[in-house]
PDB file of C-alpha atoms and ligand atoms in Angstrom:
ATOM      1  CA  MET A 110       5.320  23.293  -0.920  1.00 50.00           C
ATOM      2  CA  THR A 111       5.619  24.470  -3.911  1.00 53.00           C
ATOM      3  CA  ARG A 112       8.491  27.019  -5.788  1.00 62.00           C
ATOM      4  CA  ASN A 113       6.743  30.598  -7.278  1.00 74.00           C
ATOM      5  CA  PHE A 114       6.270  29.595 -11.409  1.00 80.00           C
ATOM      6  CA  GLN A 115       4.205  31.666 -13.398  1.00 89.00           C
ATOM      7  CA  VAL A 116       0.372  31.235 -13.191  1.00 95.00           C
ATOM      8  CA  PRO A 117      -1.798  32.691 -16.492  1.00 97.00           C
ATOM      9  CA  SER A 118      -3.477  35.541 -16.091  1.00 95.00           C
ATOM     10  CA  GLY A 119      -7.829  34.999 -15.072  1.00 95.00           C
ATOM     11  CA  CYS A 120      -5.871  31.550 -12.975  1.00 98.00           C
ATOM     12  CA  ARG A 121      -6.506  31.080  -9.603  1.00 98.00           C
ATOM     13  CA  LEU A 122      -4.798  28.574  -8.289  1.00 98.00           C
ATOM     14  CA  ILE A 123      -5.323  26.134  -5.250  1.00 98.00           C
ATOM     15  CA  ALA A 124      -2.239  23.737  -4.103  1.00 97.00           C
ATOM     16  CA  HIS A 125      -2.711  21.144  -2.549  1.00 98.00           C
ATOM     17  CA  GLU A 126      -0.110  17.902  -0.691  1.00 98.00           C
ATOM     18  CA  THR A 127      -3.036  15.209  -0.942  1.00 98.00           C
ATOM     19  CA  VAL A 128      -6.801  15.671  -1.873  1.00 98.00           C
ATOM     20  CA  GLY A 129      -9.917  13.142  -2.713  1.00 98.00           C
ATOM     21  CA  SER A 130     -10.658  14.498  -6.117  1.00 98.00           C
ATOM     22  CA  THR A 131      -9.401  17.600  -7.389  1.00 98.00           C
ATOM     23  CA  SER A 132     -12.734  17.254  -9.412  1.00 98.00           C
ATOM     24  CA  GLU A 133     -14.791  16.868  -6.852  1.00 98.00           C
ATOM     25  CA  GLU A 134     -13.244  19.673  -4.371  1.00 98.00           C
ATOM     26  CA  ALA A 135     -13.156  21.809  -7.864  1.00 98.00           C
ATOM     27  CA  LYS A 136     -16.636  20.929  -8.232  1.00 98.00           C
ATOM     28  CA  ARG A 137     -17.755  21.750  -4.691  1.00 98.00           C
ATOM     29  CA  LEU A 138     -15.063  25.247  -4.768  1.00 98.00           C
ATOM     30  CA  ALA A 139     -18.360  25.912  -7.467  1.00 98.00           C
ATOM     31  CA  GLU A 140     -20.897  25.136  -6.429  1.00 97.00           C
ATOM     32  CA  THR A 141     -20.207  27.239  -3.459  1.00 97.00           C
ATOM     33  CA  GLY A 142     -19.337  30.559  -6.508  1.00 96.00           C
ATOM     34  CA  ALA A 143     -15.864  29.346  -7.299  1.00 98.00           C
ATOM     35  CA  THR A 144     -14.715  32.140 -10.454  1.00 98.00           C
ATOM     36  CA  ASP A 145     -14.109  31.029 -13.510  1.00 98.00           C
ATOM     37  CA  GLY A 146      -9.895  30.061 -14.441  1.00 98.00           C
ATOM     38  CA  THR A 147     -10.309  28.013 -10.453  1.00 98.00           C
ATOM     39  CA  VAL A 148      -7.753  25.812 -10.531  1.00 98.00           C
ATOM     40  CA  VAL A 149      -7.503  22.762  -7.930  1.00 98.00           C
ATOM     41  CA  TRP A 150      -4.675  20.864  -7.876  1.00 98.00           C
ATOM     42  CA  ALA A 151      -2.328  18.345  -6.009  1.00 98.00           C
ATOM     43  CA  LEU A 152       0.170  16.262  -5.029  1.00 98.00           C
ATOM     44  CA  GLU A 153      -1.804  12.486  -5.185  1.00 98.00           C
ATOM     45  CA  GLN A 154      -5.205  11.360  -4.828  1.00 98.00           C
ATOM     46  CA  THR A 155      -6.756   9.464  -2.214  1.00 98.00           C
ATOM     47  CA  ALA A 156      -9.504   8.890  -4.809  1.00 98.00           C
ATOM     48  CA  GLY A 157      -9.787  10.071  -8.346  1.00 98.00           C
ATOM     49  CA  ARG A 158     -12.216   8.953 -10.467  1.00 98.00           C
ATOM     50  CA  GLY A 159     -12.425   8.653 -14.314  1.00 96.00           C
ATOM     51  CA  ARG A 160     -14.707   8.124 -16.757  1.00 93.00           C
ATOM     52  CA  HIS A 161     -17.398   6.022 -16.730  1.00 89.00           C
ATOM     53  CA  GLY A 162     -17.327   5.405 -12.634  1.00 93.00           C
ATOM     54  CA  ARG A 163     -13.735   4.493 -13.120  1.00 93.00           C
ATOM     55  CA  GLN A 164     -10.547   4.814 -10.412  1.00 95.00           C
ATOM     56  CA  TRP A 165      -7.862   6.853 -11.489  1.00 96.00           C
ATOM     57  CA  SER A 166      -4.114   5.564 -10.008  1.00 94.00           C
ATOM     58  CA  SER A 167      -3.519   9.351  -8.051  1.00 96.00           C
ATOM     59  CA  PRO A 168       0.303   8.626  -6.278  1.00 96.00           C
ATOM     60  CA  LYS A 169       2.497  11.034  -5.800  1.00 97.00           C
ATOM     61  CA  GLY A 170       4.769  11.999  -8.925  1.00 98.00           C
ATOM     62  CA  ASN A 171       2.111  12.481 -11.083  1.00 98.00           C
ATOM     63  CA  LEU A 172      -0.051  15.481 -12.463  1.00 98.00           C
ATOM     64  CA  TYR A 173      -3.680  15.729 -11.020  1.00 98.00           C
ATOM     65  CA  LEU A 174      -5.582  18.766 -11.053  1.00 98.00           C
ATOM     66  CA  SER A 175      -9.544  20.141 -12.029  1.00 98.00           C
ATOM     67  CA  ALA A 176     -10.529  23.575 -13.456  1.00 98.00           C
ATOM     68  CA  VAL A 177     -13.841  25.527 -12.804  1.00 98.00           C
ATOM     69  CA  PHE A 178     -14.728  27.172 -16.209  1.00 98.00           C
ATOM     70  CA  ARG A 179     -18.287  28.870 -16.617  1.00 98.00           C
ATOM     71  CA  PRO A 180     -18.382  29.484 -20.481  1.00 97.00           C
ATOM     72  CA  LYS A 181     -20.820  31.287 -22.052  1.00 96.00           C
ATOM     73  CA  CYS A 182     -21.878  28.553 -24.880  1.00 96.00           C
ATOM     74  CA  ARG A 183     -24.850  26.050 -24.420  1.00 97.00           C
ATOM     75  CA  ILE A 184     -24.619  22.972 -22.813  1.00 97.00           C
ATOM     76  CA  ALA A 185     -24.935  21.322 -25.455  1.00 95.00           C
ATOM     77  CA  GLU A 186     -20.822  22.699 -25.907  1.00 96.00           C
ATOM     78  CA  ALA A 187     -19.203  22.071 -23.285  1.00 97.00           C
ATOM     79  CA  PRO A 188     -18.371  18.950 -23.849  1.00 96.00           C
ATOM     80  CA  GLN A 189     -15.651  20.753 -26.461  1.00 97.00           C
ATOM     81  CA  LEU A 190     -13.538  22.530 -23.794  1.00 98.00           C
ATOM     82  CA  GLY A 191     -12.093  18.753 -23.212  1.00 98.00           C
ATOM     83  CA  PHE A 192     -11.187  18.878 -26.582  1.00 98.00           C
ATOM     84  CA  VAL A 193      -9.455  22.585 -25.606  1.00 98.00           C
ATOM     85  CA  VAL A 194      -7.643  21.226 -22.575  1.00 98.00           C
ATOM     86  CA  GLY A 195      -6.032  18.164 -24.595  1.00 98.00           C
ATOM     87  CA  VAL A 196      -4.722  20.272 -27.258  1.00 98.00           C
ATOM     88  CA  ALA A 197      -3.231  22.340 -24.370  1.00 98.00           C
ATOM     89  CA  MET A 198      -1.622  19.111 -22.511  1.00 98.00           C
ATOM     90  CA  ALA A 199      -0.188  17.677 -26.124  1.00 98.00           C
ATOM     91  CA  SER A 200       1.565  20.852 -26.862  1.00 98.00           C
ATOM     92  CA  ALA A 201       2.758  20.946 -23.243  1.00 98.00           C
ATOM     93  CA  ILE A 202       4.576  18.088 -23.318  1.00 98.00           C
ATOM     94  CA  ARG A 203       6.080  18.379 -26.653  1.00 98.00           C
ATOM     95  CA  ALA A 204       7.068  21.856 -25.752  1.00 98.00           C
ATOM     96  CA  LEU A 205       8.752  20.096 -22.763  1.00 98.00           C
ATOM     97  CA  SER A 206      10.880  17.104 -24.568  1.00 98.00           C
ATOM     98  CA  ASP A 207      10.910  15.232 -27.481  1.00 97.00           C
ATOM     99  CA  ILE A 208       7.795  12.568 -27.047  1.00 98.00           C
ATOM    100  CA  PRO A 209       4.869  12.443 -29.468  1.00 97.00           C
ATOM    101  CA  ALA A 210       2.148  12.724 -27.560  1.00 97.00           C
ATOM    102  CA  GLU A 211      -0.992  11.801 -29.689  1.00 97.00           C
ATOM    103  CA  LEU A 212      -4.610  13.047 -28.910  1.00 98.00           C
ATOM    104  CA  LYS A 213      -7.462  10.285 -28.525  1.00 96.00           C
ATOM    105  CA  TRP A 214     -10.791  10.696 -29.014  1.00 97.00           C
ATOM    106  CA  PRO A 215     -12.643  11.840 -27.350  1.00 95.00           C
ATOM    107  CA  ASN A 216     -10.001  12.690 -24.322  1.00 95.00           C
ATOM    108  CA  ASP A 217      -7.058  11.073 -23.679  1.00 97.00           C
ATOM    109  CA  LEU A 218      -3.271  11.293 -24.640  1.00 97.00           C
ATOM    110  CA  LEU A 219      -1.441   8.378 -25.546  1.00 96.00           C
ATOM    111  CA  VAL A 220       2.607   8.023 -26.386  1.00 97.00           C
ATOM    112  CA  SER A 221       3.152   4.889 -28.914  1.00 94.00           C
ATOM    113  CA  GLY A 222      -0.521   3.843 -27.725  1.00 92.00           C
ATOM    114  CA  LYS A 223      -0.235   3.907 -24.125  1.00 94.00           C
ATOM    115  CA  LYS A 224      -2.148   6.197 -22.608  1.00 96.00           C
ATOM    116  CA  VAL A 225      -0.300   8.875 -20.237  1.00 97.00           C
ATOM    117  CA  SER A 226      -3.206  11.023 -19.695  1.00 98.00           C
ATOM    118  CA  GLY A 227      -6.735  11.563 -19.102  1.00 97.00           C
ATOM    119  CA  ILE A 228      -9.458  14.770 -19.018  1.00 98.00           C
ATOM    120  CA  LEU A 229     -12.697  14.029 -16.605  1.00 98.00           C
ATOM    121  CA  LEU A 230     -15.353  16.829 -17.525  1.00 98.00           C
ATOM    122  CA  ASP A 231     -17.731  17.933 -14.736  1.00 98.00           C
ATOM    123  CA  SER A 232     -20.385  19.777 -16.156  1.00 98.00           C
ATOM    124  CA  SER A 233     -23.767  22.136 -14.401  1.00 98.00           C
ATOM    125  CA  ASP A 234     -26.762  23.359 -16.607  1.00 97.00           C
ATOM    126  CA  ASP A 235     -27.927  27.346 -15.309  1.00 96.00           C
ATOM    127  CA  GLY A 236     -31.901  25.745 -15.847  1.00 97.00           C
ATOM    128  CA  ALA A 237     -32.495  27.912 -19.387  1.00 97.00           C
ATOM    129  CA  GLY A 238     -29.247  26.033 -22.003  1.00 97.00           C
ATOM    130  CA  GLY A 239     -26.773  27.183 -20.615  1.00 98.00           C
ATOM    131  CA  VAL A 240     -23.750  26.329 -18.536  1.00 98.00           C
ATOM    132  CA  ALA A 241     -23.474  27.050 -14.524  1.00 98.00           C
ATOM    133  CA  TRP A 242     -19.937  25.727 -14.834  1.00 98.00           C
ATOM    134  CA  VAL A 243     -17.900  22.593 -16.297  1.00 98.00           C
ATOM    135  CA  ILE A 244     -14.852  21.616 -14.341  1.00 98.00           C
ATOM    136  CA  ALA A 245     -12.308  19.840 -16.897  1.00 98.00           C
ATOM    137  CA  GLY A 246     -10.444  17.442 -14.517  1.00 98.00           C
ATOM    138  CA  VAL A 247      -6.489  15.736 -16.726  1.00 98.00           C
ATOM    139  CA  GLY A 248      -4.346  13.495 -15.107  1.00 98.00           C
ATOM    140  CA  VAL A 249      -1.330  13.363 -16.485  1.00 98.00           C
ATOM    141  CA  ASN A 250       1.342   9.868 -15.714  1.00 98.00           C
ATOM    142  CA  VAL A 251       4.910  11.719 -15.621  1.00 98.00           C
ATOM    143  CA  GLU A 252       6.769   9.183 -12.752  1.00 97.00           C
ATOM    144  CA  VAL A 253       3.834   6.845 -12.672  1.00 93.00           C
ATOM    145  CA  HIS A 254       1.688   4.661 -14.183  1.00 93.00           C
ATOM    146  CA  PRO A 255      -0.698   1.276 -13.386  1.00 88.00           C
ATOM    147  CA  GLU A 256       1.026  -1.371 -13.144  1.00 84.00           C
ATOM    148  CA  ASP A 257      -2.321  -3.446 -13.159  1.00 79.00           C
ATOM    149  CA  ILE A 258      -3.751  -1.101 -16.357  1.00 80.00           C
ATOM    150  CA  ASP A 259      -2.902  -2.585 -20.139  1.00 80.00           C
ATOM    151  CA  GLY A 260      -1.849  -0.247 -22.468  1.00 89.00           C
ATOM    152  CA  ALA A 261      -1.204   3.113 -19.619  1.00 93.00           C
ATOM    153  CA  ASP A 262       2.087   4.100 -19.523  1.00 95.00           C
ATOM    154  CA  SER A 263       4.017   6.979 -17.811  1.00 97.00           C
ATOM    155  CA  LEU A 264       5.694   9.876 -19.392  1.00 98.00           C
ATOM    156  CA  ARG A 265       9.364   8.999 -18.012  1.00 98.00           C
ATOM    157  CA  ALA A 266       9.428   5.776 -19.387  1.00 96.00           C
ATOM    158  CA  PHE A 267       9.771   8.000 -22.512  1.00 97.00           C
ATOM    159  CA  GLY A 268      12.272  10.110 -21.552  1.00 97.00           C
ATOM    160  CA  ALA A 269      10.566  12.889 -19.952  1.00 97.00           C
ATOM    161  CA  THR A 270      13.038  14.556 -18.005  1.00 97.00           C
ATOM    162  CA  PHE A 271      10.621  18.081 -16.801  1.00 97.00           C
ATOM    163  CA  SER A 272       9.487  17.831 -13.629  1.00 97.00           C
ATOM    164  CA  VAL A 273       4.860  18.188 -12.552  1.00 98.00           C
ATOM    165  CA  GLU A 274       5.222  22.149 -11.429  1.00 97.00           C
ATOM    166  CA  GLU A 275       7.067  22.187 -15.569  1.00 97.00           C
ATOM    167  CA  LEU A 276       4.353  20.839 -16.790  1.00 98.00           C
ATOM    168  CA  LEU A 277       1.956  22.529 -14.786  1.00 98.00           C
ATOM    169  CA  GLU A 278       2.986  25.924 -15.846  1.00 98.00           C
ATOM    170  CA  ALA A 279       3.103  24.828 -19.284  1.00 98.00           C
ATOM    171  CA  PHE A 280      -0.212  23.209 -19.619  1.00 98.00           C
ATOM    172  CA  LEU A 281      -1.452  26.229 -17.578  1.00 98.00           C
ATOM    173  CA  SER A 282       0.076  28.736 -19.993  1.00 98.00           C
ATOM    174  CA  ARG A 283      -1.788  27.026 -23.503  1.00 98.00           C
ATOM    175  CA  LEU A 284      -4.688  26.369 -21.534  1.00 98.00           C
ATOM    176  CA  PHE A 285      -6.034  30.116 -20.478  1.00 98.00           C
ATOM    177  CA  ASP A 286      -4.444  31.057 -24.325  1.00 98.00           C
ATOM    178  CA  LEU A 287      -6.651  28.225 -26.010  1.00 98.00           C
ATOM    179  CA  ILE A 288      -9.530  29.300 -23.580  1.00 98.00           C
ATOM    180  CA  GLY A 289      -9.207  33.006 -24.734  1.00 97.00           C
ATOM    181  CA  VAL A 290      -8.925  31.808 -28.439  1.00 98.00           C
ATOM    182  CA  TRP A 291     -12.215  29.752 -28.121  1.00 98.00           C
ATOM    183  CA  SER A 292     -13.982  32.247 -27.075  1.00 97.00           C
ATOM    184  CA  ARG A 293     -13.477  34.642 -28.794  1.00 97.00           C
ATOM    185  CA  ASP A 294     -13.090  32.604 -32.301  1.00 98.00           C
ATOM    186  CA  GLY A 295     -15.153  29.503 -31.719  1.00 97.00           C
ATOM    187  CA  PHE A 296     -14.357  26.049 -31.930  1.00 98.00           C
ATOM    188  CA  GLU A 297     -13.056  25.984 -35.317  1.00 98.00           C
ATOM    189  CA  PRO A 298      -9.249  26.845 -34.570  1.00 98.00           C
ATOM    190  CA  ILE A 299      -8.798  23.574 -31.668  1.00 98.00           C
ATOM    191  CA  ARG A 300     -10.546  21.323 -33.438  1.00 98.00           C
ATOM    192  CA  ILE A 301      -8.201  22.076 -35.776  1.00 98.00           C
ATOM    193  CA  CYS A 302      -5.369  22.179 -33.484  1.00 98.00           C
ATOM    194  CA  TRP A 303      -6.723  19.531 -32.111  1.00 98.00           C
ATOM    195  CA  GLN A 304      -6.183  17.441 -35.403  1.00 98.00           C
ATOM    196  CA  GLU A 305      -2.846  17.639 -35.500  1.00 98.00           C
ATOM    197  CA  LEU A 306      -2.028  16.014 -32.597  1.00 98.00           C
ATOM    198  CA  ALA A 307      -3.992  13.731 -33.069  1.00 97.00           C
ATOM    199  CA  LEU A 308      -3.466  10.353 -34.315  1.00 94.00           C
ATOM    200  CA  ALA A 309      -3.147  10.481 -38.263  1.00 94.00           C
ATOM    201  CA  THR A 310      -6.776  10.676 -40.081  1.00 95.00           C
ATOM    202  CA  GLY A 311      -6.590   6.606 -41.864  1.00 95.00           C
ATOM    203  CA  THR A 312      -5.489   4.756 -38.903  1.00 94.00           C
ATOM    204  CA  LEU A 313      -7.181   1.786 -38.127  1.00 95.00           C
ATOM    205  CA  VAL A 314      -9.510   1.978 -34.652  1.00 95.00           C
ATOM    206  CA  SER A 315     -12.070  -0.351 -33.015  1.00 95.00           C
ATOM    207  CA  VAL A 316     -14.985   1.841 -31.605  1.00 96.00           C
ATOM    208  CA  LYS A 317     -17.541   0.478 -28.929  1.00 93.00           C
ATOM    209  CA  LEU A 318     -20.384   2.213 -29.109  1.00 91.00           C
ATOM    210  CA  PRO A 319     -23.383  -0.213 -26.572  1.00 87.00           C
ATOM    211  CA  GLY A 320     -23.922  -3.553 -27.527  1.00 89.00           C
ATOM    212  CA  GLN A 321     -21.796  -2.796 -30.788  1.00 92.00           C
ATOM    213  CA  LEU A 322     -17.666  -2.745 -31.764  1.00 94.00           C
ATOM    214  CA  ILE A 323     -17.600  -1.374 -35.167  1.00 96.00           C
ATOM    215  CA  GLY A 324     -13.984  -1.104 -36.834  1.00 95.00           C
ATOM    216  CA  GLY A 325     -12.539   1.568 -39.453  1.00 96.00           C
ATOM    217  CA  THR A 326     -10.267   4.559 -39.990  1.00 96.00           C
ATOM    218  CA  PHE A 327     -10.050   7.699 -37.624  1.00 96.00           C
ATOM    219  CA  GLU A 328     -10.665  10.885 -39.890  1.00 97.00           C
ATOM    220  CA  GLY A 329     -11.080  14.099 -37.556  1.00 97.00           C
ATOM    221  CA  ILE A 330     -13.830  15.345 -36.061  1.00 98.00           C
ATOM    222  CA  ASP A 331     -16.230  17.301 -36.840  1.00 97.00           C
ATOM    223  CA  PRO A 332     -17.388  20.735 -35.979  1.00 97.00           C
ATOM    224  CA  SER A 333     -19.287  19.844 -32.855  1.00 95.00           C
ATOM    225  CA  GLY A 334     -16.872  17.825 -32.269  1.00 97.00           C
ATOM    226  CA  ASN A 335     -18.312  14.375 -33.470  1.00 97.00           C
ATOM    227  CA  LEU A 336     -16.188  11.449 -34.548  1.00 97.00           C
ATOM    228  CA  LEU A 337     -15.898  10.568 -37.912  1.00 98.00           C
ATOM    229  CA  LEU A 338     -15.032   6.938 -38.340  1.00 97.00           C
ATOM    230  CA  ARG A 339     -14.922   5.947 -42.250  1.00 97.00           C
ATOM    231  CA  HIS A 340     -16.853   2.149 -41.650  1.00 95.00           C
ATOM    232  CA  ASN A 341     -16.409   0.625 -45.448  1.00 92.00           C
ATOM    233  CA  ASP A 342     -17.605   3.769 -47.816  1.00 91.00           C
ATOM    234  CA  GLU A 343     -19.365   6.087 -45.221  1.00 96.00           C
ATOM    235  CA  VAL A 344     -18.032   8.533 -42.736  1.00 97.00           C
ATOM    236  CA  LEU A 345     -20.372   7.484 -39.290  1.00 96.00           C
ATOM    237  CA  HIS A 346     -20.519  11.144 -36.978  1.00 97.00           C
ATOM    238  CA  VAL A 347     -20.200   9.467 -33.941  1.00 96.00           C
ATOM    239  CA  ALA A 348     -20.788  11.574 -30.326  1.00 94.00           C
ATOM    240  CA  ALA A 349     -20.021   8.786 -27.818  1.00 92.00           C
ATOM    241  CA  GLY A 350     -17.291   5.435 -27.681  1.00 92.00           C
ATOM    242  CA  ASP A 351     -14.240   4.649 -26.761  1.00 91.00           C
ATOM    243  CA  VAL A 352     -11.254   3.844 -29.640  1.00 93.00           C
ATOM    244  CA  PHE A 353      -8.946   1.664 -29.821  1.00 89.00           C
ATOM    245  CA  PRO A 354      -6.520   2.192 -32.179  1.00 84.00           C
ATOM    246  CA  VAL A 355      -5.934  -1.272 -34.252  1.00 86.00           C
ATOM    247  CA  SER A 356      -2.901  -3.025 -35.973  1.00 66.00           C
ATOM    248  CA  ALA A 357      -3.787  -4.140 -39.819  1.00 49.00           C
ATOM    249  CA  ALA A 358      -3.585  -7.886 -38.312  1.00 44.00           C
ATOM    250  CA  THR A 359      -6.594  -7.760 -35.728  1.00 48.00           C
ATOM    251  CA  ASN A 360      -8.445  -4.754 -37.305  1.00 45.00           C
ATOM    252  CA  THR A 361     -11.972  -5.526 -36.873  1.00 46.00           C
ATOM    253  CA  SER A 362     -15.153  -4.689 -39.343  1.00 47.00           C
ATOM    254  CA  THR A 363     -18.567  -4.879 -37.256  1.00 49.00           C
ATOM    255  CA  GLY A 364     -19.653  -7.053 -34.055  1.00 48.00           C
ATOM    256  CA  ALA A 365     -21.649  -7.360 -31.419  1.00 45.00           C
ATOM    257  CA  LEU A 366     -20.277  -7.382 -27.837  1.00 43.00           C
TER     258      LEU A 366
HETATM  259  C1  BTN B 746     -10.125   8.669 -17.684  1.00 51.00           C
HETATM  260  O1  BTN B 746     -10.807   8.199 -17.383  1.00 51.00           O
HETATM  261  O2  BTN B 746      -8.953   8.537 -18.792  1.00 51.00           O
HETATM  262  C2  BTN B 746     -10.112  10.344 -17.422  1.00 51.00           C
HETATM  263  C3  BTN B 746      -9.482  11.057 -16.009  1.00 51.00           C
HETATM  264  C4  BTN B 746      -9.177  11.918 -15.311  1.00 51.00           C
HETATM  265  C5  BTN B 746      -8.332  11.733 -14.120  1.00 51.00           C
HETATM  266  C6  BTN B 746      -7.893  13.368 -13.240  1.00 51.00           C
HETATM  267  S1  BTN B 746      -6.980  13.156 -11.952  1.00 51.00           S
HETATM  268  C7  BTN B 746      -7.305  14.882 -11.687  1.00 51.00           C
HETATM  269  C8  BTN B 746      -8.701  15.596 -11.269  1.00 51.00           C
HETATM  270  N1  BTN B 746      -9.259  14.594 -10.624  1.00 51.00           N
HETATM  271  C9  BTN B 746      -9.809  13.105 -10.615  1.00 51.00           C
HETATM  272  O3  BTN B 746     -10.895  12.683  -9.601  1.00 51.00           O
HETATM  273  N2  BTN B 746      -9.710  13.076 -11.533  1.00 51.00           N
HETATM  274  C10 BTN B 746      -9.535  13.897 -12.955  1.00 51.00           C
END
């Protein structure tokens, strides 16, 4: 079903025409001993999962994959992998096209403010504070996007001419290089690359926290991967929330939801 393409050393690629969810399949494999670097790829999913229990629309034409990693880090550091994956995908898209893909904290990829890709992390600890496995699931709207979701779009709509396979190949090569950098040199080089590919600092955003909406400016991420949000005269370190870029006209201050 696939043309021959270069898979990086350390990567074992398992290709499917259709699966329920590549992340569920990768989790099943991880729990039965799949090695670090196993990647499950499917042309379509029938039960794609997004963050916060949402569905991920997964018709043919887009990229759906989930990678199994077994990093030697503390479980609290596992979310750093989401930034590694984001950098690999944004730079793959930029290398294959003129599309200025931008990362949005924590795990989204936008083009002109429209979401074209999302990353879903699942992890399991080893019972001693370390990681048994992390599954990094990535969906990219290459050809199509759900029409009923406001704010979503596809790379094709922005002029992409590359195929799903070309994107997969470019992504995997960057991903495995960056995993090497992260394992060897830690999070700092990844943090710097992520910020270079992210929304500009100073961008006006709203951040949805449990029960609260805070307006401010995006100021990057801290050495733990927390969002840096300037709100009034303070810089807040936000560990979890949803970020929405806003125009100056609609910028909010703070309010209850
Ligand atoms: C998000 O909500 O933004 C994250 C979406 C992640 C979707 C991908 S598609 C491949 C992998 N398999 C899944 O079921 N989900 C992830």
